[in-house]
Coordinates of C-alpha atoms in Angstrom, one line a residue:
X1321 CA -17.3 14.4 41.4
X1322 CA -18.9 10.9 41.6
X1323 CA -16.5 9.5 38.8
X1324 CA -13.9 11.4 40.9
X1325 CA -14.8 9.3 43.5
X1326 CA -14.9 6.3 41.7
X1327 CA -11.4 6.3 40.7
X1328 CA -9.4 6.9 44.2
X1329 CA -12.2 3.8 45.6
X1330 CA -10.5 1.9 42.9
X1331 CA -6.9 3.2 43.5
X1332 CA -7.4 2.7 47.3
X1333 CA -9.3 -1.2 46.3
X1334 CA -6.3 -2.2 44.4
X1335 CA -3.3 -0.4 45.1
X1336 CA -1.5 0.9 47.9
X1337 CA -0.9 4.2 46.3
X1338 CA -1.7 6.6 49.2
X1339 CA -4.6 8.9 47.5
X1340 CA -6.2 9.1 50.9
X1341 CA -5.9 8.0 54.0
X1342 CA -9.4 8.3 54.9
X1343 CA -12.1 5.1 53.9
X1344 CA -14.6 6.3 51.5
X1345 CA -17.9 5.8 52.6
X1346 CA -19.7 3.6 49.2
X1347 CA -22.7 1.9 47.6
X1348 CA -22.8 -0.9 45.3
X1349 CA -23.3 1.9 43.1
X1350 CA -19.9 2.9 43.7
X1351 CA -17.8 -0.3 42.9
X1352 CA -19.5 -0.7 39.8
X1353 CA -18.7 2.6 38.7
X1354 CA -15.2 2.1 40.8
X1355 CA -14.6 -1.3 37.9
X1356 CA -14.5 1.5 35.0
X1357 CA -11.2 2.3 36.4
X1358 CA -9.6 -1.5 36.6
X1359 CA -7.4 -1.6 33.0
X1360 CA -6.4 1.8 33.8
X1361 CA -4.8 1.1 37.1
X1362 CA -3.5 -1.9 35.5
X1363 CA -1.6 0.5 33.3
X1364 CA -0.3 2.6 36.1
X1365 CA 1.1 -0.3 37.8
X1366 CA 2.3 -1.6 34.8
X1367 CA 4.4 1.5 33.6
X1368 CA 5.7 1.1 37.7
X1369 CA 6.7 -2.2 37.4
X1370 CA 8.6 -1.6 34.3
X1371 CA 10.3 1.8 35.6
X1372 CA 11.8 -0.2 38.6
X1373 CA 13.0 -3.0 35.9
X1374 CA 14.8 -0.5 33.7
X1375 CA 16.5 1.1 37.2
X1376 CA 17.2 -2.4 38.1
X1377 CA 18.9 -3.3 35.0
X1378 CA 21.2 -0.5 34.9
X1379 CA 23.1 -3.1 37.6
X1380 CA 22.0 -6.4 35.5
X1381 CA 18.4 -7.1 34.2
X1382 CA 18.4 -10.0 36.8
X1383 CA 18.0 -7.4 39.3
X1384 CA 15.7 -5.4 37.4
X1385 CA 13.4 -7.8 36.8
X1386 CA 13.6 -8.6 41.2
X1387 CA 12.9 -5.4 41.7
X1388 CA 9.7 -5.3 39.2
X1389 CA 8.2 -8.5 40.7
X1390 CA 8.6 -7.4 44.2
X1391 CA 7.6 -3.9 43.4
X1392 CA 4.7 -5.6 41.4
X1393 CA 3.9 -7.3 44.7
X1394 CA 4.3 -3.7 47.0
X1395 CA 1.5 -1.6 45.1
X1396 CA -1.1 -3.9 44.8
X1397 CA -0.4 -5.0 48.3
X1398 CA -0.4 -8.4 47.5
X1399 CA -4.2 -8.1 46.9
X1400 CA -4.7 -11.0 44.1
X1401 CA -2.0 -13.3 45.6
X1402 CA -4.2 -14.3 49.0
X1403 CA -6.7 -15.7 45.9
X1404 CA -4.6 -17.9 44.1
X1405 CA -3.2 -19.3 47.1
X1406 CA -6.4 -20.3 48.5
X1407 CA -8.0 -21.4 45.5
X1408 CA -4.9 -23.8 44.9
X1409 CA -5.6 -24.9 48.6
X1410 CA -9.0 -25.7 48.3
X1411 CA -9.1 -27.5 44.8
X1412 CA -5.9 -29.5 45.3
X1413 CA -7.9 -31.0 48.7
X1414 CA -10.6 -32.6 45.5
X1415 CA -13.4 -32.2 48.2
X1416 CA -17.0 -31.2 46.9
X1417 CA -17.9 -27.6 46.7
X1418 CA -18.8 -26.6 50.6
X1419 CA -15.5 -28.5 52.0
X1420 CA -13.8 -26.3 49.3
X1421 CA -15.1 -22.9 50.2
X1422 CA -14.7 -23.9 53.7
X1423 CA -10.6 -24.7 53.1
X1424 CA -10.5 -21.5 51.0
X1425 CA -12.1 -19.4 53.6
X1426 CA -9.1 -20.5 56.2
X1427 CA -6.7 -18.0 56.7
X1428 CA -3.9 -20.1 57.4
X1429 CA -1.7 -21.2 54.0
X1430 CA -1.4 -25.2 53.2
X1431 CA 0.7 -26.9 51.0
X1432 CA -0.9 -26.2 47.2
X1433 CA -1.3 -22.3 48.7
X1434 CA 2.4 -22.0 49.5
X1435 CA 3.5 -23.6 45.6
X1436 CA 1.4 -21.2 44.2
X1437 CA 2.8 -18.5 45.7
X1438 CA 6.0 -19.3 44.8
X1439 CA 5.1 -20.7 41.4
X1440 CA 4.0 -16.9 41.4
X1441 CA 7.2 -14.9 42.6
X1442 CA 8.9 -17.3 39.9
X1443 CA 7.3 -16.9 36.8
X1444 CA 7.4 -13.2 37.2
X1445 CA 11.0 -12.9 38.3
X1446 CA 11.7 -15.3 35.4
X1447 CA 9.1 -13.8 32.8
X1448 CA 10.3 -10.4 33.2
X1449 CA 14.2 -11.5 33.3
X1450 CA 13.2 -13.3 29.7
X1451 CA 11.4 -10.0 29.0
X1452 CA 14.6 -7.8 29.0
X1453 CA 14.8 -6.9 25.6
X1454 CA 11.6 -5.5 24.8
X1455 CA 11.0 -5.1 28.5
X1456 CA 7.8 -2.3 27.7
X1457 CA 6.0 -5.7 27.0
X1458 CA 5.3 -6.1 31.2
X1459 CA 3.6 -2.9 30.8
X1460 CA 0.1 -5.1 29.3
X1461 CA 0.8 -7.7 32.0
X1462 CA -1.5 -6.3 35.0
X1463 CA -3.7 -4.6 32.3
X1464 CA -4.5 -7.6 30.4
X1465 CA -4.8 -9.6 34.3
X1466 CA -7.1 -6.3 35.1
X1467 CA -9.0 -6.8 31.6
X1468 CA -9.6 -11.3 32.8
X1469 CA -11.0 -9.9 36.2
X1470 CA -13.7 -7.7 34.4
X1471 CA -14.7 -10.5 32.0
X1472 CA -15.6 -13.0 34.9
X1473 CA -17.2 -10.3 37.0
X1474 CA -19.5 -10.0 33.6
X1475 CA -20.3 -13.6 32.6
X1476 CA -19.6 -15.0 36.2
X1477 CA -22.3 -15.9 39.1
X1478 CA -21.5 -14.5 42.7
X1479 CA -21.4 -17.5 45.6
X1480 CA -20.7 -15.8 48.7
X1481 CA -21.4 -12.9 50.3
X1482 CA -17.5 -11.7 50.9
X1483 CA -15.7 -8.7 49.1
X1484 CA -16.1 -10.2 45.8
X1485 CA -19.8 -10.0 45.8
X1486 CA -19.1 -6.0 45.3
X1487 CA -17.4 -6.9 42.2
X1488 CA -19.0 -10.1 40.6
X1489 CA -22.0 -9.5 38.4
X1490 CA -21.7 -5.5 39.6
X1491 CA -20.0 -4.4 36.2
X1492 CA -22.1 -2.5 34.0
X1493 CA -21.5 -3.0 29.6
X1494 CA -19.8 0.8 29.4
X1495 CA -17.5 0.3 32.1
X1496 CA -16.6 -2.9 30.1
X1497 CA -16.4 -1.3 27.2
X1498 CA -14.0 1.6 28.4
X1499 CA -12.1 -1.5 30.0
X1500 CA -11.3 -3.0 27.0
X1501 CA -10.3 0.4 25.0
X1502 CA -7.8 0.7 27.7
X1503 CA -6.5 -3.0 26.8
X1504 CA -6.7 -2.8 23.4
X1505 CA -5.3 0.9 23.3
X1506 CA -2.6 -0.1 25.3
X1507 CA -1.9 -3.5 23.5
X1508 CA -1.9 -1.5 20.0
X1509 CA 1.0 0.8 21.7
X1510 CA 3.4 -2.1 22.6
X1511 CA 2.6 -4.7 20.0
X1512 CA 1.1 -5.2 16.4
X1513 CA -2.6 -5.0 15.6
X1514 CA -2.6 -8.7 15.1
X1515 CA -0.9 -9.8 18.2
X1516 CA -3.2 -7.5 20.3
X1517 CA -6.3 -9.2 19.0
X1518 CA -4.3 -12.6 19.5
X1519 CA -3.7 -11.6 23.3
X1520 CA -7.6 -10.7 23.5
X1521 CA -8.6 -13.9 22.4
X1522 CA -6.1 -15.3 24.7
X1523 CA -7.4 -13.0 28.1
X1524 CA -11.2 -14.4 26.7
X1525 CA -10.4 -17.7 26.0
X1526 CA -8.4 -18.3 29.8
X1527 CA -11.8 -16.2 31.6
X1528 CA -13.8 -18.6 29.5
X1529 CA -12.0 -22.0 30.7
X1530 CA -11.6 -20.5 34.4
X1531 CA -15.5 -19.2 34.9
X1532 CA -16.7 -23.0 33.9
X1533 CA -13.8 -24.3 36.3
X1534 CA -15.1 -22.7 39.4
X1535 CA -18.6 -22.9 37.8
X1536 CA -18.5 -26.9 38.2
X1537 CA -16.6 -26.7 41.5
X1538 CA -18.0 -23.9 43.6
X1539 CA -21.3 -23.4 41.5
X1540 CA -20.0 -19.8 40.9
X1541 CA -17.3 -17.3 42.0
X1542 CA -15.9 -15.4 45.1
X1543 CA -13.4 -13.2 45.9
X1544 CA -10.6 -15.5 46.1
X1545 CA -11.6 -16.5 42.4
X1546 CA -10.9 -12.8 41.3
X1547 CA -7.5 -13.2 42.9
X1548 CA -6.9 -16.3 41.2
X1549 CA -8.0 -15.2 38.0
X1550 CA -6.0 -12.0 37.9
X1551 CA -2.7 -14.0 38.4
X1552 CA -3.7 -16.9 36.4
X1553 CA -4.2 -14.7 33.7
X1554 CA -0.9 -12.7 34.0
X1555 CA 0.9 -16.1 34.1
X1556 CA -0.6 -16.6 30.8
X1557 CA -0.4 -13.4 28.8
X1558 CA 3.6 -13.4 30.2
X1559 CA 4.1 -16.3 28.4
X1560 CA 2.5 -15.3 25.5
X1561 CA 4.3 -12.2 25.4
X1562 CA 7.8 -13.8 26.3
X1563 CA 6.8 -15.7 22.6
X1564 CA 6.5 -12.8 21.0
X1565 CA 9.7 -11.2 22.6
X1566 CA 11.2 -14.1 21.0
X1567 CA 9.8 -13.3 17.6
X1568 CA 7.6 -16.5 17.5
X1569 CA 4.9 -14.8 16.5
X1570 CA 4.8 -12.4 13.1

C-alpha cells in the first residue's frame, strides 16, 4: 500500500496523468520512496510521445514529431522546462552565486530563459523529425533524462529549501538501483548492448560535468537544477541517439 502510494505521488509529481484529484498527504519518507518510480514514468511518457509521433506521421513525420514534442510538453506539464529556463537566466547574468539564485528564483522569464526554451521546443521538434526512421528510439529519451535526475539527486548537495530539497540527497541506493534496471532494460530493448552501455556512460558523464557546474556556481543544487538537468540531458542522449539512427555507431 505504501509503494502503492508511492507511485501515483510520483505520477501526480511529474505528470499530469489524472490518477487522482485529491493531494496526497506525504513525508520525506514518501518522495524518496516516490524516486523508485522516476525511469518508469520516463518510460510511460516515452511510449506516449512516440504513439502521438506514429499518429502524426501517418500525415507527414513533420507533424508527428510536432505532435510528440508538444504532447511531450502536455504530460509532464511542462515541469522540467521552468528549470532550464531559469537556470539559463541566472548563469548567463555571470553574477556570484546569491545574485544567481536570486535571478533564478524570479518568476518572470529574461532573455537566456526565453532561448532556452525555444532552443528546447527545437531540438525536440527537430530531433524526433531526424528520428523518423527508427522513431522507437524517443521512447529512452525521458527515461535516460529521468535516469540524469536520479544521479544528481545521489551525488548532488541540496542549497535551498524549495521543492527540490524533497528530491536532492533524498534517494536511497535500491531505488537507484531499480532506476537504472529500468534504463538499462529499456535501453537493451531499443538498441544494442554496446550502445546501451555507451548511452550510460553518456547520462553519467553529462550528471558528472553538470553537478560540478552548479557545484562551483551555486555551492550545490535546487530545484531548478533538476529541471535543467532533466532537459539538458535529453538534449544530449537525442543527439546521441539521432547518431545512431544514422548508423554512426556499430
Amino acid at each position: 500500500m505504501k509503494k502503492l502510494k508511492q507511485w501515483v505521488l510520483a505520477m501526480q509529481f511529474l505528470t499530469r496523468i489524472p490518477i487522482t484529484k485529491a493531494a496526497m498527504p506525504a513525508e520525506p519518507s514518501d518522495f524518496k520512496g516516490a524516486m523508485c518510480f522516476f525511469t518508469f514514468i520516463g518510460l510511460i511518457v516515452g511510449i506516449f510521445t512516440w504513439i502521438l509521433f506514429g499518429v502524426g506521421s501517418l500525415v507527414d513525420p513533420l507533424l508527428g514529431a510536432l505532435l510528440a514534442t508538444i504532447g511531450g510538453i502536455w504530460i509532464t506539464g511542462g515541469i522540467h522546462l521552468d528549470g532550464v529556463s531559469d537556470v539559463f537566466d541566472g548563469f548567463g547574468a555571470n553574477r556570484d552565486a546569491a545574485r544567481t539564485l536570486e535571478i533564478m528564483k524570479d518568476s518572470r522569464v529574461g532573455t537566456f530563459g526565453v532561448l532556452a526554451l525555444l532552443i528546447d521546443f527545437m531540438y525536440h521538434l527537430i530531433g524526433f523529425y531526424l528520428l523518423r526512421e527508427d522513431p522507437y528510439l524517443m521512447i529512452w529519451v525521458p527515461v535516460s533524462a529521468k535516469m540524469a535526475v536520479c544521479l544528481i539527486c545521489s551525488i548532488g548537495r541540496n542549497v535551498s529549501k524549495g521543492m527540490g530539497s524533497l528530491w536532492i540527497q533524498n534517494i536511497s541506493k535500491i531505488g537507484l538501483g531499480f532506476n537504472l534496471l529500468v534504463f538499462c532494460g529499456v535501453g537493451i530493448s531499443l538498441v544494442s548492448g554496446m550502445e546501451m552501455i555507451l548511452g550510460l556512460l553518456i547520462v553519467g558523464v553529462t550528471v558528472f560535468i553538470l553537478n560540478h557546474k552548479f557545484s562551483k556556481k551555486l555551492n550545490g543544487l535546487n530545484g531548478d537544477c533538476l529541471g535543467a538537468t532533466h532537459q539538458l540531458a535529453e538534449w544530449v542522449i537525442l543527439t546521441y541517439l539521432m547518431i545512431i539512427s544514422k548508423g554512426m555507431i556499430g
